[in-house]
PDB file of C-alpha atoms in Angstrom:
ATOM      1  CA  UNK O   1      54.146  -3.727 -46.420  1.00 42.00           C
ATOM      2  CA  UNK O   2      51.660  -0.921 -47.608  1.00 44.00           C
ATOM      3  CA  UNK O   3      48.307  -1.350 -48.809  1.00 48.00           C
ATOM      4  CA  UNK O   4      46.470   0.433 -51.292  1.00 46.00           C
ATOM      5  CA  UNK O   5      43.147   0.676 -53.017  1.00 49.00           C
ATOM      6  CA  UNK O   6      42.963  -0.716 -56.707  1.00 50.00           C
ATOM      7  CA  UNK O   7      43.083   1.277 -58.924  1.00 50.00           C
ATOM      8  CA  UNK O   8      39.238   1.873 -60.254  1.00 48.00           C
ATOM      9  CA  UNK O   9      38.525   2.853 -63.590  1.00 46.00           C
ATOM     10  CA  UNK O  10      35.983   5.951 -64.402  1.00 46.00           C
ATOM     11  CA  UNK O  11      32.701   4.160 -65.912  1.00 46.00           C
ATOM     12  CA  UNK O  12      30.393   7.457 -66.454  1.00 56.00           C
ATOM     13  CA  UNK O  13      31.710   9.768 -69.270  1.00 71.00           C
ATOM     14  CA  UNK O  14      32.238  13.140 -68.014  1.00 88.00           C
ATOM     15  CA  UNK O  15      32.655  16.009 -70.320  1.00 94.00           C
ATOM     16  CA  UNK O  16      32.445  19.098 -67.690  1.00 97.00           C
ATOM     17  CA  UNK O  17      35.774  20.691 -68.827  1.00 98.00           C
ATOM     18  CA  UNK O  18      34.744  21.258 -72.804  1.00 97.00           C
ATOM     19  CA  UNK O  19      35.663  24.667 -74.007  1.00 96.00           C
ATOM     20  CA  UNK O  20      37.810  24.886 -70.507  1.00 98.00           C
ATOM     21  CA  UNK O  21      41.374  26.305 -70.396  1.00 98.00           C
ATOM     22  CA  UNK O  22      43.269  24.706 -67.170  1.00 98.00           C
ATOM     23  CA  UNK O  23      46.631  26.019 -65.964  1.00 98.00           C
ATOM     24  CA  UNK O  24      48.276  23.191 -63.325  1.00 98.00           C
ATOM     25  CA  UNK O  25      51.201  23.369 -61.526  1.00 98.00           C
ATOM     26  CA  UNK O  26      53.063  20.408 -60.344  1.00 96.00           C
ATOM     27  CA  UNK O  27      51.099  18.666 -63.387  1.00 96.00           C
ATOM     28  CA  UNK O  28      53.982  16.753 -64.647  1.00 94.00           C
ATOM     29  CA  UNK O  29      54.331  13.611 -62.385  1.00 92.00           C
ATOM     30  CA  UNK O  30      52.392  12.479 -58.753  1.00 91.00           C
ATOM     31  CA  UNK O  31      48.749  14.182 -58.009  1.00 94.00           C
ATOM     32  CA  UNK O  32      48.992  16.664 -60.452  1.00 96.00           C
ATOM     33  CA  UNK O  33      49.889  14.278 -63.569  1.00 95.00           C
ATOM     34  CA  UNK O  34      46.821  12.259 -62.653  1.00 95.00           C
ATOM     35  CA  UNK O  35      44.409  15.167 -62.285  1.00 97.00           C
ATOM     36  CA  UNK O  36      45.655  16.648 -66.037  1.00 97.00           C
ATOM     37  CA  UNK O  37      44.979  13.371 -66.946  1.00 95.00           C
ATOM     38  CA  UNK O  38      41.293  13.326 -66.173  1.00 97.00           C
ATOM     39  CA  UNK O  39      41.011  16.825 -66.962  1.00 97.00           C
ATOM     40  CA  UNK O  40      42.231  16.157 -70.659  1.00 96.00           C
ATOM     41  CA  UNK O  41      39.961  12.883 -70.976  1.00 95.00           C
ATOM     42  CA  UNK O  42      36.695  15.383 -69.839  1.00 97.00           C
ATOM     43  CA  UNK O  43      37.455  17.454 -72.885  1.00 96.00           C
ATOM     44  CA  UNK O  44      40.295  20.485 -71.126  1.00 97.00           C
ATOM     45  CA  UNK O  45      42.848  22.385 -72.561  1.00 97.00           C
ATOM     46  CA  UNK O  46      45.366  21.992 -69.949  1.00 98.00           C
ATOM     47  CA  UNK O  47      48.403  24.086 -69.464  1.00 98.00           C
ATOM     48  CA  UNK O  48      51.106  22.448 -67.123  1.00 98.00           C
ATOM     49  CA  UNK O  49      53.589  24.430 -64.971  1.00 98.00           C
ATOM     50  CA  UNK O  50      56.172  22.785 -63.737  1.00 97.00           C
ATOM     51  CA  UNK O  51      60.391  22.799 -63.249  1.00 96.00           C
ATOM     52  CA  UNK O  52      60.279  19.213 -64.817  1.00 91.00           C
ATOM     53  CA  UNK O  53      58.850  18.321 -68.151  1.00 89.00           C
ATOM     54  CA  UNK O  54      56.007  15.767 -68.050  1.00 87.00           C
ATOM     55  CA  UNK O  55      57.439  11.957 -68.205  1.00 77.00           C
ATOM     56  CA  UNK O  56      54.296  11.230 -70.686  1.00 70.00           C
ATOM     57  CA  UNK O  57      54.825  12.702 -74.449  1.00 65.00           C
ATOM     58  CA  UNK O  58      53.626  15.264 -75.292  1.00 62.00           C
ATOM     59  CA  UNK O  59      51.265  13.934 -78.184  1.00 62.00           C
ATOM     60  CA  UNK O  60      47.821  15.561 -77.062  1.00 73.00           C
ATOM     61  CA  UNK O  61      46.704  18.086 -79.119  1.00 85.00           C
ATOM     62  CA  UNK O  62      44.776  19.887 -76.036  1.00 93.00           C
ATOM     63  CA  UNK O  63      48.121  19.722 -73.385  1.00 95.00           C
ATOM     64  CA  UNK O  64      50.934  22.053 -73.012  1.00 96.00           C
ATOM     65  CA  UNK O  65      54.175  22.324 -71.115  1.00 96.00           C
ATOM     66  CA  UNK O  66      55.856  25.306 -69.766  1.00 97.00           C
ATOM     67  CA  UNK O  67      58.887  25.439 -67.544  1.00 97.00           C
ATOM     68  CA  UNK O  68      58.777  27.583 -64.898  1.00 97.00           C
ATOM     69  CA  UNK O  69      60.146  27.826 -61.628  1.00 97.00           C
ATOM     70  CA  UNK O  70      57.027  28.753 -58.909  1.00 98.00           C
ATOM     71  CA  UNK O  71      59.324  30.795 -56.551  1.00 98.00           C
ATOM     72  CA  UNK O  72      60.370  33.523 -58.989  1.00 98.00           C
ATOM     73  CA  UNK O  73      58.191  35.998 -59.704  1.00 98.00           C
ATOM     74  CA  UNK O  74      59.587  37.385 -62.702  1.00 98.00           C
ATOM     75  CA  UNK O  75      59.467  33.522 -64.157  1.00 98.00           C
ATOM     76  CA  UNK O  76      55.969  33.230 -63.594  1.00 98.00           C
ATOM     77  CA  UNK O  77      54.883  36.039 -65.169  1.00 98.00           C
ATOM     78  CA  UNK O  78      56.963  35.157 -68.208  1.00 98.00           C
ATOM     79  CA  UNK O  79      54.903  31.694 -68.272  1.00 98.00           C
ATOM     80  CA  UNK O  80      51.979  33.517 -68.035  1.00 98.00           C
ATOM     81  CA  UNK O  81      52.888  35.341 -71.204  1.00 97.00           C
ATOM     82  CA  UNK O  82      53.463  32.408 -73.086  1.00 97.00           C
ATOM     83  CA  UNK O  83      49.919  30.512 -71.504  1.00 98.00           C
ATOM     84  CA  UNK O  84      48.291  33.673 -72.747  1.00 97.00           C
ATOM     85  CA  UNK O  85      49.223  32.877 -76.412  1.00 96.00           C
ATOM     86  CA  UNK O  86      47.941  29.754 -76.001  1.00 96.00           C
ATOM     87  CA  UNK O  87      44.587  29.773 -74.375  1.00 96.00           C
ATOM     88  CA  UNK O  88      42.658  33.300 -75.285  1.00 92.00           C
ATOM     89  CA  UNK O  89      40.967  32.652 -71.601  1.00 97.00           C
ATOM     90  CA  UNK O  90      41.538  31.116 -68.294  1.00 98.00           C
ATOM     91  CA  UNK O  91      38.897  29.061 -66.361  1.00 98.00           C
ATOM     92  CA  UNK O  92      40.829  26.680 -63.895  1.00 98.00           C
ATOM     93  CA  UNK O  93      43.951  27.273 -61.447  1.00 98.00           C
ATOM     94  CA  UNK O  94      44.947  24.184 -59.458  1.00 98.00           C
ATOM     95  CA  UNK O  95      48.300  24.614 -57.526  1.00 98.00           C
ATOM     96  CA  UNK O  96      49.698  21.007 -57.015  1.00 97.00           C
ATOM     97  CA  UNK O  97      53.513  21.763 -56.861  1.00 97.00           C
ATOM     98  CA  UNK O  98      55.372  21.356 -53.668  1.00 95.00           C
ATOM     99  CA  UNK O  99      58.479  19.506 -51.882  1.00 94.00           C
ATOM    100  CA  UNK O 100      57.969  17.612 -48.434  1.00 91.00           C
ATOM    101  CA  UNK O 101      61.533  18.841 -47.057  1.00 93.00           C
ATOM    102  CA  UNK O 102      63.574  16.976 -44.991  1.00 92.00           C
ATOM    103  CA  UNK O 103      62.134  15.063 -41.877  1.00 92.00           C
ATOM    104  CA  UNK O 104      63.473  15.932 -39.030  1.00 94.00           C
ATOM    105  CA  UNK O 105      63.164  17.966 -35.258  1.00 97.00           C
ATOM    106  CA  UNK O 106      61.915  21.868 -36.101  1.00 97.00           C
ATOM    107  CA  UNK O 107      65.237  23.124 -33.974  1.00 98.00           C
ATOM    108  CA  UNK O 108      67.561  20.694 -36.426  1.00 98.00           C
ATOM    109  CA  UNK O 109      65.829  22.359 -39.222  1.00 97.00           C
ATOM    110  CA  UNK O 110      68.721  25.258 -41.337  1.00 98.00           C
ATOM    111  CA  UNK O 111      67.502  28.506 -41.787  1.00 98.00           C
ATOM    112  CA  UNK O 112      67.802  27.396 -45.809  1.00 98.00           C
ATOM    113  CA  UNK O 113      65.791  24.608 -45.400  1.00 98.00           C
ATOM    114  CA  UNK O 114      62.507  26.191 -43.884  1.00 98.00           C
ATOM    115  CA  UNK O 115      62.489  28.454 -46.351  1.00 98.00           C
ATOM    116  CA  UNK O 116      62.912  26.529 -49.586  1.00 98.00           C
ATOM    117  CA  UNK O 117      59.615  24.565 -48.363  1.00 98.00           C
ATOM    118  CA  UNK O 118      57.823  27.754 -47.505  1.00 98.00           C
ATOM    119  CA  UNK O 119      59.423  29.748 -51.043  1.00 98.00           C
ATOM    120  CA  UNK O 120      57.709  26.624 -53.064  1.00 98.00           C
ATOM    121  CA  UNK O 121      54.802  25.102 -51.168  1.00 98.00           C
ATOM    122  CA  UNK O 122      53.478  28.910 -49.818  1.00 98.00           C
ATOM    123  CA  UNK O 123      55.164  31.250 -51.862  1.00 98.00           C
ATOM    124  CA  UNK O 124      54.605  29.820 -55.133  1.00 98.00           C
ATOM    125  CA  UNK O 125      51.065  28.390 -54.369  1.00 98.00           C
ATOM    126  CA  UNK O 126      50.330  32.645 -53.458  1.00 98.00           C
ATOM    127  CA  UNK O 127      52.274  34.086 -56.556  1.00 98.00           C
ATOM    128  CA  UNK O 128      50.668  31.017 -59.055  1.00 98.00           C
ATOM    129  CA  UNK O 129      47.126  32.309 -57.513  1.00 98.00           C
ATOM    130  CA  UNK O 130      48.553  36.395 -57.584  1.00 98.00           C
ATOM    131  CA  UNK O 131      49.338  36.122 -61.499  1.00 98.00           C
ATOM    132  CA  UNK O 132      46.220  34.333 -62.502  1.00 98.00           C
ATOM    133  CA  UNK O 133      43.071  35.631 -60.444  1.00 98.00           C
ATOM    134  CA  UNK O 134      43.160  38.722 -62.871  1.00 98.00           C
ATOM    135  CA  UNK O 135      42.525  36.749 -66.047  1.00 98.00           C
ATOM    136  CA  UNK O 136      39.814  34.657 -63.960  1.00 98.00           C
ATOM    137  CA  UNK O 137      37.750  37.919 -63.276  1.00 98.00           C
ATOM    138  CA  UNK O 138      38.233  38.972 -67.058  1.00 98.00           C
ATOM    139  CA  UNK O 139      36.966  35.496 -67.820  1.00 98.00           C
ATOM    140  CA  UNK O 140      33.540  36.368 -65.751  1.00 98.00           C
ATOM    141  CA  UNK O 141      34.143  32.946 -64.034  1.00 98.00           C
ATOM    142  CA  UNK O 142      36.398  30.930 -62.482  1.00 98.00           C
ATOM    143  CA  UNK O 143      37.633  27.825 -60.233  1.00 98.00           C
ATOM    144  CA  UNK O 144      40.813  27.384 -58.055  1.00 99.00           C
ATOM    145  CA  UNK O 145      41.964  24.795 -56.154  1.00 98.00           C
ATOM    146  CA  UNK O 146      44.548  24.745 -54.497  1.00 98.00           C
ATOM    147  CA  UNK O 147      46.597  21.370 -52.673  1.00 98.00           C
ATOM    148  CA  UNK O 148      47.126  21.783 -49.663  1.00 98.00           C
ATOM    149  CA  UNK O 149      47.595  18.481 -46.776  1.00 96.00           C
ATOM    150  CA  UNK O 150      46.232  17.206 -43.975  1.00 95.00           C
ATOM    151  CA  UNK O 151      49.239  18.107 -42.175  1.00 95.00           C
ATOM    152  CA  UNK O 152      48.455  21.352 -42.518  1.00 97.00           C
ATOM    153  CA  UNK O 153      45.315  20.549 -40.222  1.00 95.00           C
ATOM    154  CA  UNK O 154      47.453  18.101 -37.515  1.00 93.00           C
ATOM    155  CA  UNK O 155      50.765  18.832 -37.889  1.00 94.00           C
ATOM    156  CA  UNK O 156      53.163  15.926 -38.280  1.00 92.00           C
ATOM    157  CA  UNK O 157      56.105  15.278 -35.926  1.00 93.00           C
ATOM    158  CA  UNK O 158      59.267  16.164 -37.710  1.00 93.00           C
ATOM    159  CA  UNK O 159      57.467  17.683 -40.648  1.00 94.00           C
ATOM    160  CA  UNK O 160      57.073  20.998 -39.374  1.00 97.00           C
ATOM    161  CA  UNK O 161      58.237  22.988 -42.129  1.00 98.00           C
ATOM    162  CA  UNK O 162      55.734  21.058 -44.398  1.00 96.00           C
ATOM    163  CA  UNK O 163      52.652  21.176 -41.773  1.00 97.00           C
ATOM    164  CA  UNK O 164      53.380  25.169 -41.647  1.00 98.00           C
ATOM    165  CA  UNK O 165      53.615  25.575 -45.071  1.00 98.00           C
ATOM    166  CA  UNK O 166      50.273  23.431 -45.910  1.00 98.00           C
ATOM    167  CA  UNK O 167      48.820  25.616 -43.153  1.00 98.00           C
ATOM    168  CA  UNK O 168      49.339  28.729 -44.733  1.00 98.00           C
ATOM    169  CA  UNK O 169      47.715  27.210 -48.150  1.00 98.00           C
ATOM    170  CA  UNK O 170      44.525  26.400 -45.966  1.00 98.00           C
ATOM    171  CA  UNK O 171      44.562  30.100 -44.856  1.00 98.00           C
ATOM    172  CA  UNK O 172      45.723  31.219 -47.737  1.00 98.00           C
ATOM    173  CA  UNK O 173      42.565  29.404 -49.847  1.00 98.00           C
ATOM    174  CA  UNK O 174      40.225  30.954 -46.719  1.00 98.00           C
ATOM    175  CA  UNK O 175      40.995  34.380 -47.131  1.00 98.00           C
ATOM    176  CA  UNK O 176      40.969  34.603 -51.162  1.00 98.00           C
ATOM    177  CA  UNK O 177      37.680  32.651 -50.939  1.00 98.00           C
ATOM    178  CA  UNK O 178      36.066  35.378 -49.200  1.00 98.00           C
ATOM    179  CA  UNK O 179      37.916  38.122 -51.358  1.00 98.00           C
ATOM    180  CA  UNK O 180      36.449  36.630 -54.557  1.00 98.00           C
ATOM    181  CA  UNK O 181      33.227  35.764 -53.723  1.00 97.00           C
ATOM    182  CA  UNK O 182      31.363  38.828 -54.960  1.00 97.00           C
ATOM    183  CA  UNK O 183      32.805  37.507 -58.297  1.00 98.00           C
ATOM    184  CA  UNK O 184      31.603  33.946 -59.763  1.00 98.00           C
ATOM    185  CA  UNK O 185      34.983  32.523 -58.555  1.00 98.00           C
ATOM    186  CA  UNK O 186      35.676  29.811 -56.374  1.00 98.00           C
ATOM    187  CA  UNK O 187      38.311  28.679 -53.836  1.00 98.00           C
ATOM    188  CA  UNK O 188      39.058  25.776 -52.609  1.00 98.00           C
ATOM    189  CA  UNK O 189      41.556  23.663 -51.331  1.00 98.00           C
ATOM    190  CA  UNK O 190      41.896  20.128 -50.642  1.00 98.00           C
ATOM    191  CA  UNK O 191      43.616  17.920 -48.220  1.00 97.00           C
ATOM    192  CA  UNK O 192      44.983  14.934 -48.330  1.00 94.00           C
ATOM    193  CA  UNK O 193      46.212  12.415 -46.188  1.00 91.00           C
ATOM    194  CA  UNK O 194      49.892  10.611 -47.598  1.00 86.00           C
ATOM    195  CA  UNK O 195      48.871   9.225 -50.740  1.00 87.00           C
ATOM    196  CA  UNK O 196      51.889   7.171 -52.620  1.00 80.00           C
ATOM    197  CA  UNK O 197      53.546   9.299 -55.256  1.00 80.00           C
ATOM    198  CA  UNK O 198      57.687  10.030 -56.400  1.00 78.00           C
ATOM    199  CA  UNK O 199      57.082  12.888 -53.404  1.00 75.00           C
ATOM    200  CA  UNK O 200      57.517   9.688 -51.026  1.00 79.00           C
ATOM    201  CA  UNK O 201      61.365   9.617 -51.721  1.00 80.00           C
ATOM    202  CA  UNK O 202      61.855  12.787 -49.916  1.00 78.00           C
ATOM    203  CA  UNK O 203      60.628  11.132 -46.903  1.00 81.00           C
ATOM    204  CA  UNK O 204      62.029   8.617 -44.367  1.00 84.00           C
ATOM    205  CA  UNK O 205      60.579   5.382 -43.824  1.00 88.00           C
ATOM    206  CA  UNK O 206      59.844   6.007 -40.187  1.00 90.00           C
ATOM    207  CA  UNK O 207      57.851   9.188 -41.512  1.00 86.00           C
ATOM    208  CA  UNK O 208      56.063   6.985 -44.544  1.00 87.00           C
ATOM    209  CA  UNK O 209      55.120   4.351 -41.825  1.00 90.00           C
ATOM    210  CA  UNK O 210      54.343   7.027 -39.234  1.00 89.00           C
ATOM    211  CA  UNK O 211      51.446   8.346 -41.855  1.00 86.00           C
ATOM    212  CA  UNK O 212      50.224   5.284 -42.239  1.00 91.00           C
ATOM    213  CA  UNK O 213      49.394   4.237 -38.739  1.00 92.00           C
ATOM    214  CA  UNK O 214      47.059   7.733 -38.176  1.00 91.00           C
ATOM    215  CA  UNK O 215      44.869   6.960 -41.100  1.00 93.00           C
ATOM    216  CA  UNK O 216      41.651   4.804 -39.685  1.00 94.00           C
ATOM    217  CA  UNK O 217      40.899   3.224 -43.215  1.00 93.00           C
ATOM    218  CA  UNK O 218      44.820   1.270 -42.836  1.00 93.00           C
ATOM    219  CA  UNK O 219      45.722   2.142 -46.234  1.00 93.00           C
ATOM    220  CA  UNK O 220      47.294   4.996 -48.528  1.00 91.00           C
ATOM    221  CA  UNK O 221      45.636   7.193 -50.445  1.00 92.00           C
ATOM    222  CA  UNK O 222      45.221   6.982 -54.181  1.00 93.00           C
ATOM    223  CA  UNK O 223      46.084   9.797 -57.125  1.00 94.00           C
ATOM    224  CA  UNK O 224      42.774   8.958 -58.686  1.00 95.00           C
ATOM    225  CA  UNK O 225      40.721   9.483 -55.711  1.00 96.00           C
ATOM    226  CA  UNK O 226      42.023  12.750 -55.281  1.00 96.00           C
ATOM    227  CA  UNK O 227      41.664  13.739 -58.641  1.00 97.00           C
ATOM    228  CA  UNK O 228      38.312  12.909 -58.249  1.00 97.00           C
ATOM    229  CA  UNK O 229      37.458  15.423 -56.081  1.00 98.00           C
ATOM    230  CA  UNK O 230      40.019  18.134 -57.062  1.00 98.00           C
ATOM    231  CA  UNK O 231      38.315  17.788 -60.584  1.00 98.00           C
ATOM    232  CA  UNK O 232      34.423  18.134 -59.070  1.00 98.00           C
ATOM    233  CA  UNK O 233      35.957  21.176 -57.168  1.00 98.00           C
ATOM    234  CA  UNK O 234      37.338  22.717 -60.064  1.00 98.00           C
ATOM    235  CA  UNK O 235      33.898  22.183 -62.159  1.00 98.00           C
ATOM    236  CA  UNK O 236      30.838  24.450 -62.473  1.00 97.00           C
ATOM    237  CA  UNK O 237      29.047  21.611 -60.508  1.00 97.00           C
ATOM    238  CA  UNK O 238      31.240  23.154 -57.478  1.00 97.00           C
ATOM    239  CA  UNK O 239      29.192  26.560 -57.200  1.00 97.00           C
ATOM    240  CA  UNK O 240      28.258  27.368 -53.411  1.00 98.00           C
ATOM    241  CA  UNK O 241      31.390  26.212 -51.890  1.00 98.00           C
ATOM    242  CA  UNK O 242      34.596  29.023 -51.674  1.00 98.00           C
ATOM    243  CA  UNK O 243      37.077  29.187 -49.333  1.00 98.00           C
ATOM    244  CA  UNK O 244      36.501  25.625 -47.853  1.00 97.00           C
ATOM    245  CA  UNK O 245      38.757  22.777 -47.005  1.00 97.00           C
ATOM    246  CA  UNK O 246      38.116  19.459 -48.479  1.00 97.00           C
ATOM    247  CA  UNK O 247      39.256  16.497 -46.452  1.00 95.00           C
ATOM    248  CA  UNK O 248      40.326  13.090 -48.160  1.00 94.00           C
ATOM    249  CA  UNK O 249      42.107  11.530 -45.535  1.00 92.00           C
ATOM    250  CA  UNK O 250      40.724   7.751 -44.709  1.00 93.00           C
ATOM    251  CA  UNK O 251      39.253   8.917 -41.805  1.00 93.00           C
ATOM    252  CA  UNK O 252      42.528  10.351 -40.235  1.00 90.00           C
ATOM    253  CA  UNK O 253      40.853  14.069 -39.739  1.00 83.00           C
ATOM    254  CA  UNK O 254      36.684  14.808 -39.742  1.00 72.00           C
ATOM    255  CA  UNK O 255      36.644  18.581 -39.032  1.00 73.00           C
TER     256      UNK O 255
END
């Protein structure tokens, strides 16, 4: 039996993302799906990128789909094309897509294996941030945020191609933090402990009860109360922090 937090409903209109142009990755179901929600209801333009079409229609005016496949090159820059007709700037990047991979000992892992998790959870969170960083610093300004885990800080037991790859995106946000920061560009990455999405059918149930027992507060993670802070991050209100690490973990990591 898992526990989780009710779901709590935002009381405080918040209109920070007016006039904004978003591109999301991963936006079309678990973390990212809840974040381009709140992002359209504070007033965004919000591009998804994504393999999988959203399950939501597509009846907002002010949200836009485009397939694309975050480990080819050549396909991202062809959704940037497209994104580019649509928006006539870019002000957000959050990179949300990315696959568990199997659970199991590092020296049962295939060769094929380790590197489909690292081609989409490293490689495409590097080649997302590649193709859009030059249309941030023609904007003048800029937020990225990146999703990384707190496995990446820990490392779970037979989840090491995941931990590695959410690794890299913490060292991955450090380094472009302190590349950009002679522009008015931030970034960030956060990390979460498990939180329950359609990303907990790649896992085994040892592995989903396993994440529960390290987290101090005895419960999961919600999509809301990371898009809480993923949205704050990717807001002008976030303007002294780059190249930083975000915990939201229920107390399972405090450094």
């Amino acid at each position: 039996q898992y526990l989780f937090c009710k779901k709590r409903s935002i009381n405080m209109k918040m209109n920070r993302f007016i006039n904004q142009n978003v591109i999301i990755t991963g936006g079309s179901s678990g973390i990212g799906s809840t974040i381009t929600s709140r992002l359209l209801s504070e007033g965004a333009n919000v591009i998804i990128w994504d393999i999988l079409s959203p399950k939501e229609k597509m009846n907002e005016e002010n949200k836009f789909f485009v397939e694309v496949d975050i480990r080819n090159w050549e396909k991202i820059k062809e959704a940037l094309k497209i994104s580019k007709k649509i928006i006539k700037k870019l002000d957000v990047l959050i990179c949300c897509a990315g696959i568990t991979g199997p659970n199991k000992k590092t020296w049962e892992y295939s060769k094929q294996e380790w590197d489909y998790v690292f081609d989409v959870n490293v490689n495409g969170t590097f080649l997302c941030n590649k193709a859009c960083i030059p249309l941030l610093i023609e904007n003048g300004y800029g937020r990225i945020v990146n999703i990384a885990s707190i496995a990446g800080k820990e490392g779970n037991p037979n989840a090491s191609a995941y931990s590695s790859s959410k690794a890299a995106v913490i060292g991955l946000t450090k380094s472009l933090g302190k590349e950009l920061s002679e522009h008015p560009i931030t970034v960030n990455c956060v990390t979460p402990a498990a939180v329950k999405t359609e990303i907990f059918e790649q896992m085994t149930r040892e592995h989903i009860n396993y994440m529960l027992s390290k987290i101090p507060m005895g419960r999961f993670g919600t999509t809301d109360e990371v898009s809480s802070l993923v949205c704050w991050l990717a807001s002008s209100e976030c303007s002294f922090s780059t190249g930083s690490v975000f915990d939201i973990s229920g107390g399972r990591a405090t450094y």
